[in-house]
Amino acid sequence: INALFGGEKGLEIPKIIFDQARYSLKVGGRILMELDISQFGEITEYLHSVGCWENISVYKDLEGLNRVVCAQLV
């Protein structure tokens, strides 16, 4: 059995997905990704630093925990 390994903090796979999404989405397109609650600070910081994402939002689950990040391609 194989599992995805996202690096030491589990952020490599989400970063790759966001990086590839900018080539698949049209300008104004959005991507939503479910993350572990521990990953939101670094992922939102990363998305701001890349410069091609705007309207970065974090949505909570039914327990009030950060669960989904949404970003729009500029």
mmCIF file of N, CA and C in Angstrom:
data_model
loop_
_atom_site.group_PDB
_atom_site.id
_atom_site.type_symbol
_atom_site.label_atom_id
_atom_site.label_comp_id
_atom_site.label_asym_id
_atom_site.label_seq_id
_atom_site.Cartn_x
_atom_site.Cartn_y
_atom_site.Cartn_z
ATOM 1 N N ILE A 1 0.856 -1.176 0.000
ATOM 2 C CA ILE A 1 0.000 0.000 0.000
ATOM 3 C C ILE A 1 0.897 1.233 0.000
ATOM 4 N N ASN A 2 0.578 2.153 -0.875
ATOM 5 C CA ASN A 2 1.313 3.411 -0.940
ATOM 6 C C ASN A 2 0.421 4.549 -0.468
ATOM 7 N N ALA A 3 1.041 5.552 0.104
ATOM 8 C CA ALA A 3 0.304 6.740 0.532
ATOM 9 C C ALA A 3 1.042 7.959 0.010
ATOM 10 N N LEU A 4 0.317 9.045 -0.137
ATOM 11 C CA LEU A 4 0.949 10.292 -0.530
ATOM 12 C C LEU A 4 1.789 10.808 0.624
ATOM 13 N N PHE A 5 2.969 11.272 0.314
ATOM 14 C CA PHE A 5 3.803 11.881 1.339
ATOM 15 C C PHE A 5 3.963 13.344 0.971
ATOM 16 N N GLY A 6 3.450 14.213 1.810
ATOM 17 C CA GLY A 6 3.441 15.639 1.528
ATOM 18 C C GLY A 6 4.603 16.388 2.121
ATOM 19 N N GLY A 7 5.650 15.716 2.489
ATOM 20 C CA GLY A 7 6.791 16.392 3.081
ATOM 21 C C GLY A 7 6.660 16.455 4.592
ATOM 22 N N GLU A 8 7.606 17.109 5.207
ATOM 23 C CA GLU A 8 7.663 17.166 6.667
ATOM 24 C C GLU A 8 6.400 17.760 7.286
ATOM 25 N N LYS A 9 5.856 18.809 6.697
ATOM 26 C CA LYS A 9 4.657 19.455 7.241
ATOM 27 C C LYS A 9 3.401 19.112 6.450
ATOM 28 N N GLY A 10 3.545 18.255 5.444
ATOM 29 C CA GLY A 10 2.392 17.855 4.649
ATOM 30 C C GLY A 10 1.951 18.898 3.638
ATOM 31 N N LEU A 11 2.819 19.848 3.301
ATOM 32 C CA LEU A 11 2.429 20.958 2.434
ATOM 33 C C LEU A 11 2.901 20.826 0.990
ATOM 34 N N GLU A 12 3.749 19.875 0.699
ATOM 35 C CA GLU A 12 4.274 19.768 -0.663
ATOM 36 C C GLU A 12 3.180 19.441 -1.681
ATOM 37 N N ILE A 13 2.324 18.492 -1.375
ATOM 38 C CA ILE A 13 1.264 18.110 -2.315
ATOM 39 C C ILE A 13 0.284 19.264 -2.542
ATOM 40 N N PRO A 14 -0.249 19.919 -1.487
ATOM 41 C CA PRO A 14 -1.136 21.058 -1.743
ATOM 42 C C PRO A 14 -0.464 22.163 -2.566
ATOM 43 N N LYS A 15 0.804 22.430 -2.318
ATOM 44 C CA LYS A 15 1.502 23.463 -3.094
ATOM 45 C C LYS A 15 1.605 23.061 -4.561
ATOM 46 N N ILE A 16 1.902 21.800 -4.824
ATOM 47 C CA ILE A 16 1.975 21.323 -6.205
ATOM 48 C C ILE A 16 0.620 21.454 -6.889
ATOM 49 N N ILE A 17 -0.430 21.091 -6.178
ATOM 50 C CA ILE A 17 -1.782 21.179 -6.757
ATOM 51 C C ILE A 17 -2.126 22.628 -7.077
ATOM 52 N N PHE A 18 -1.847 23.557 -6.160
ATOM 53 C CA PHE A 18 -2.118 24.970 -6.430
ATOM 54 C C PHE A 18 -1.264 25.467 -7.593
ATOM 55 N N ASP A 19 -0.007 25.069 -7.644
ATOM 56 C CA ASP A 19 0.866 25.498 -8.735
ATOM 57 C C ASP A 19 0.355 24.996 -10.084
ATOM 58 N N GLN A 20 -0.098 23.754 -10.143
ATOM 59 C CA GLN A 20 -0.604 23.203 -11.399
ATOM 60 C C GLN A 20 -1.970 23.770 -11.768
ATOM 61 N N ALA A 21 -2.769 24.122 -10.774
ATOM 62 C CA ALA A 21 -4.116 24.639 -11.032
ATOM 63 C C ALA A 21 -4.084 25.943 -11.808
ATOM 64 N N ARG A 22 -3.053 26.747 -11.620
ATOM 65 C CA ARG A 22 -3.019 28.030 -12.331
ATOM 66 C C ARG A 22 -2.854 27.834 -13.836
ATOM 67 N N TYR A 23 -2.429 26.659 -14.276
ATOM 68 C CA TYR A 23 -2.332 26.369 -15.706
ATOM 69 C C TYR A 23 -3.601 25.709 -16.245
ATOM 70 N N SER A 24 -4.453 25.249 -15.355
ATOM 71 C CA SER A 24 -5.683 24.566 -15.755
ATOM 72 C C SER A 24 -6.913 25.463 -15.680
ATOM 73 N N LEU A 25 -6.880 26.441 -14.787
ATOM 74 C CA LEU A 25 -8.028 27.324 -14.596
ATOM 75 C C LEU A 25 -7.949 28.524 -15.524
ATOM 76 N N LYS A 26 -9.113 29.053 -15.876
ATOM 77 C CA LYS A 26 -9.176 30.326 -16.584
ATOM 78 C C LYS A 26 -9.045 31.431 -15.540
ATOM 79 N N VAL A 27 -8.654 32.619 -15.981
ATOM 80 C CA VAL A 27 -8.590 33.764 -15.074
ATOM 81 C C VAL A 27 -9.975 33.936 -14.441
ATOM 82 N N GLY A 28 -10.013 34.097 -13.142
ATOM 83 C CA GLY A 28 -11.272 34.198 -12.406
ATOM 84 C C GLY A 28 -11.754 32.863 -11.868
ATOM 85 N N GLY A 29 -11.126 31.773 -12.330
ATOM 86 C CA GLY A 29 -11.499 30.445 -11.840
ATOM 87 C C GLY A 29 -11.059 30.261 -10.395
ATOM 88 N N ARG A 30 -11.718 29.379 -9.705
ATOM 89 C CA ARG A 30 -11.432 29.146 -8.288
ATOM 90 C C ARG A 30 -11.061 27.690 -8.040
ATOM 91 N N ILE A 31 -10.255 27.522 -7.021
ATOM 92 C CA ILE A 31 -9.912 26.183 -6.551
ATOM 93 C C ILE A 31 -10.242 26.113 -5.066
ATOM 94 N N LEU A 32 -10.820 25.012 -4.663
ATOM 95 C CA LEU A 32 -11.115 24.748 -3.259
ATOM 96 C C LEU A 32 -10.367 23.491 -2.863
ATOM 97 N N MET A 33 -9.782 23.534 -1.662
ATOM 98 C CA MET A 33 -9.025 22.375 -1.196
ATOM 99 C C MET A 33 -9.261 22.176 0.299
ATOM 100 N N GLU A 34 -9.570 20.947 0.654
ATOM 101 C CA GLU A 34 -9.702 20.592 2.063
ATOM 102 C C GLU A 34 -8.305 20.342 2.624
ATOM 103 N N LEU A 35 -8.045 20.916 3.789
ATOM 104 C CA LEU A 35 -6.738 20.787 4.423
ATOM 105 C C LEU A 35 -6.895 20.391 5.878
ATOM 106 N N ASP A 36 -5.791 19.966 6.461
ATOM 107 C CA ASP A 36 -5.724 19.752 7.896
ATOM 108 C C ASP A 36 -5.695 21.123 8.570
ATOM 109 N N ILE A 37 -6.280 21.231 9.747
ATOM 110 C CA ILE A 37 -6.355 22.539 10.409
ATOM 111 C C ILE A 37 -4.989 23.152 10.692
ATOM 112 N N SER A 38 -3.971 22.334 10.773
ATOM 113 C CA SER A 38 -2.629 22.847 11.068
ATOM 114 C C SER A 38 -1.948 23.478 9.848
ATOM 115 N N GLN A 39 -2.524 23.331 8.670
ATOM 116 C CA GLN A 39 -1.863 23.769 7.438
ATOM 117 C C GLN A 39 -2.307 25.141 6.924
ATOM 118 N N PHE A 40 -3.345 25.709 7.479
ATOM 119 C CA PHE A 40 -3.931 26.914 6.880
ATOM 120 C C PHE A 40 -3.028 28.132 6.895
ATOM 121 N N GLY A 41 -2.333 28.368 7.986
ATOM 122 C CA GLY A 41 -1.465 29.541 8.058
ATOM 123 C C GLY A 41 -0.412 29.542 6.968
ATOM 124 N N GLU A 42 0.271 28.441 6.828
ATOM 125 C CA GLU A 42 1.343 28.367 5.831
ATOM 126 C C GLU A 42 0.809 28.330 4.401
ATOM 127 N N ILE A 43 -0.321 27.673 4.180
ATOM 128 C CA ILE A 43 -0.867 27.613 2.823
ATOM 129 C C ILE A 43 -1.381 28.985 2.395
ATOM 130 N N THR A 44 -2.111 29.684 3.253
ATOM 131 C CA THR A 44 -2.606 31.008 2.858
ATOM 132 C C THR A 44 -1.438 31.978 2.656
ATOM 133 N N GLU A 45 -0.412 31.878 3.477
ATOM 134 C CA GLU A 45 0.786 32.700 3.296
ATOM 135 C C GLU A 45 1.439 32.385 1.951
ATOM 136 N N TYR A 46 1.529 31.119 1.619
ATOM 137 C CA TYR A 46 2.098 30.699 0.344
ATOM 138 C C TYR A 46 1.282 31.260 -0.826
ATOM 139 N N LEU A 47 -0.035 31.140 -0.751
ATOM 140 C CA LEU A 47 -0.885 31.616 -1.842
ATOM 141 C C LEU A 47 -0.731 33.121 -2.049
ATOM 142 N N HIS A 48 -0.625 33.869 -0.967
ATOM 143 C CA HIS A 48 -0.403 35.318 -1.082
ATOM 144 C C HIS A 48 0.958 35.605 -1.710
ATOM 145 N N SER A 49 1.967 34.813 -1.383
ATOM 146 C CA SER A 49 3.322 35.075 -1.864
ATOM 147 C C SER A 49 3.499 34.743 -3.344
ATOM 148 N N VAL A 50 2.712 33.807 -3.867
ATOM 149 C CA VAL A 50 2.841 33.397 -5.266
ATOM 150 C C VAL A 50 2.437 34.541 -6.197
ATOM 151 N N GLY A 51 1.432 35.294 -5.813
ATOM 152 C CA GLY A 51 1.033 36.461 -6.578
ATOM 153 C C GLY A 51 -0.004 36.235 -7.663
ATOM 154 N N CYS A 52 -0.444 35.009 -7.886
ATOM 155 C CA CYS A 52 -1.448 34.786 -8.927
ATOM 156 C C CYS A 52 -2.815 34.416 -8.348
ATOM 157 N N TRP A 53 -2.935 34.481 -7.027
ATOM 158 C CA TRP A 53 -4.196 34.139 -6.357
ATOM 159 C C TRP A 53 -4.730 35.348 -5.597
ATOM 160 N N GLU A 54 -6.052 35.511 -5.615
ATOM 161 C CA GLU A 54 -6.701 36.564 -4.845
ATOM 162 C C GLU A 54 -7.971 35.998 -4.221
ATOM 163 N N ASN A 55 -8.641 36.811 -3.452
ATOM 164 C CA ASN A 55 -9.866 36.374 -2.771
ATOM 165 C C ASN A 55 -9.652 35.044 -2.052
ATOM 166 N N ILE A 56 -8.571 34.964 -1.314
ATOM 167 C CA ILE A 56 -8.231 33.744 -0.579
ATOM 168 C C ILE A 56 -9.085 33.703 0.682
ATOM 169 N N SER A 57 -9.894 32.663 0.782
ATOM 170 C CA SER A 57 -10.828 32.537 1.901
ATOM 171 C C SER A 57 -10.662 31.177 2.560
ATOM 172 N N VAL A 58 -10.963 31.145 3.841
ATOM 173 C CA VAL A 58 -10.934 29.900 4.605
ATOM 174 C C VAL A 58 -12.345 29.659 5.137
ATOM 175 N N TYR A 59 -12.837 28.449 4.936
ATOM 176 C CA TYR A 59 -14.174 28.082 5.388
ATOM 177 C C TYR A 59 -14.079 27.043 6.496
ATOM 178 N N LYS A 60 -14.965 27.167 7.444
ATOM 179 C CA LYS A 60 -14.966 26.279 8.607
ATOM 180 C C LYS A 60 -15.912 25.096 8.391
ATOM 181 N N ASP A 61 -15.643 24.007 9.102
ATOM 182 C CA ASP A 61 -16.527 22.854 9.053
ATOM 183 C C ASP A 61 -17.621 23.017 10.108
ATOM 184 N N LEU A 62 -18.439 22.001 10.290
ATOM 185 C CA LEU A 62 -19.553 22.092 11.230
ATOM 186 C C LEU A 62 -19.113 22.202 12.681
ATOM 187 N N GLU A 63 -17.864 21.843 12.961
ATOM 188 C CA GLU A 63 -17.334 21.971 14.322
ATOM 189 C C GLU A 63 -16.656 23.322 14.540
ATOM 190 N N GLY A 64 -16.667 24.167 13.513
ATOM 191 C CA GLY A 64 -16.057 25.482 13.631
ATOM 192 C C GLY A 64 -14.553 25.494 13.402
ATOM 193 N N LEU A 65 -14.016 24.420 12.830
ATOM 194 C CA LEU A 65 -12.580 24.324 12.562
ATOM 195 C C LEU A 65 -12.303 24.668 11.102
ATOM 196 N N ASN A 66 -11.179 25.339 10.856
ATOM 197 C CA ASN A 66 -10.785 25.620 9.476
ATOM 198 C C ASN A 66 -10.702 24.313 8.714
ATOM 199 N N ARG A 67 -11.321 24.265 7.534
ATOM 200 C CA ARG A 67 -11.365 23.011 6.795
ATOM 201 C C ARG A 67 -11.064 23.167 5.313
ATOM 202 N N VAL A 68 -11.527 24.252 4.666
ATOM 203 C CA VAL A 68 -11.373 24.415 3.221
ATOM 204 C C VAL A 68 -10.793 25.786 2.915
ATOM 205 N N VAL A 69 -9.825 25.816 2.010
ATOM 206 C CA VAL A 69 -9.298 27.090 1.523
ATOM 207 C C VAL A 69 -9.772 27.240 0.076
ATOM 208 N N CYS A 70 -10.141 28.475 -0.278
ATOM 209 C CA CYS A 70 -10.591 28.783 -1.632
ATOM 210 C C CYS A 70 -9.748 29.939 -2.136
ATOM 211 N N ALA A 71 -9.286 29.855 -3.374
ATOM 212 C CA ALA A 71 -8.483 30.924 -3.969
ATOM 213 C C ALA A 71 -8.934 31.117 -5.421
ATOM 214 N N GLN A 72 -8.887 32.369 -5.864
ATOM 215 C CA GLN A 72 -9.293 32.719 -7.214
ATOM 216 C C GLN A 72 -8.084 33.133 -8.029
ATOM 217 N N LEU A 73 -7.973 32.614 -9.254
ATOM 218 C CA LEU A 73 -6.847 32.922 -10.117
ATOM 219 C C LEU A 73 -6.992 34.324 -10.707
ATOM 220 N N VAL A 74 -5.906 35.076 -10.665
ATOM 221 C CA VAL A 74 -5.924 36.445 -11.202
ATOM 222 C C VAL A 74 -5.505 36.427 -12.644
#
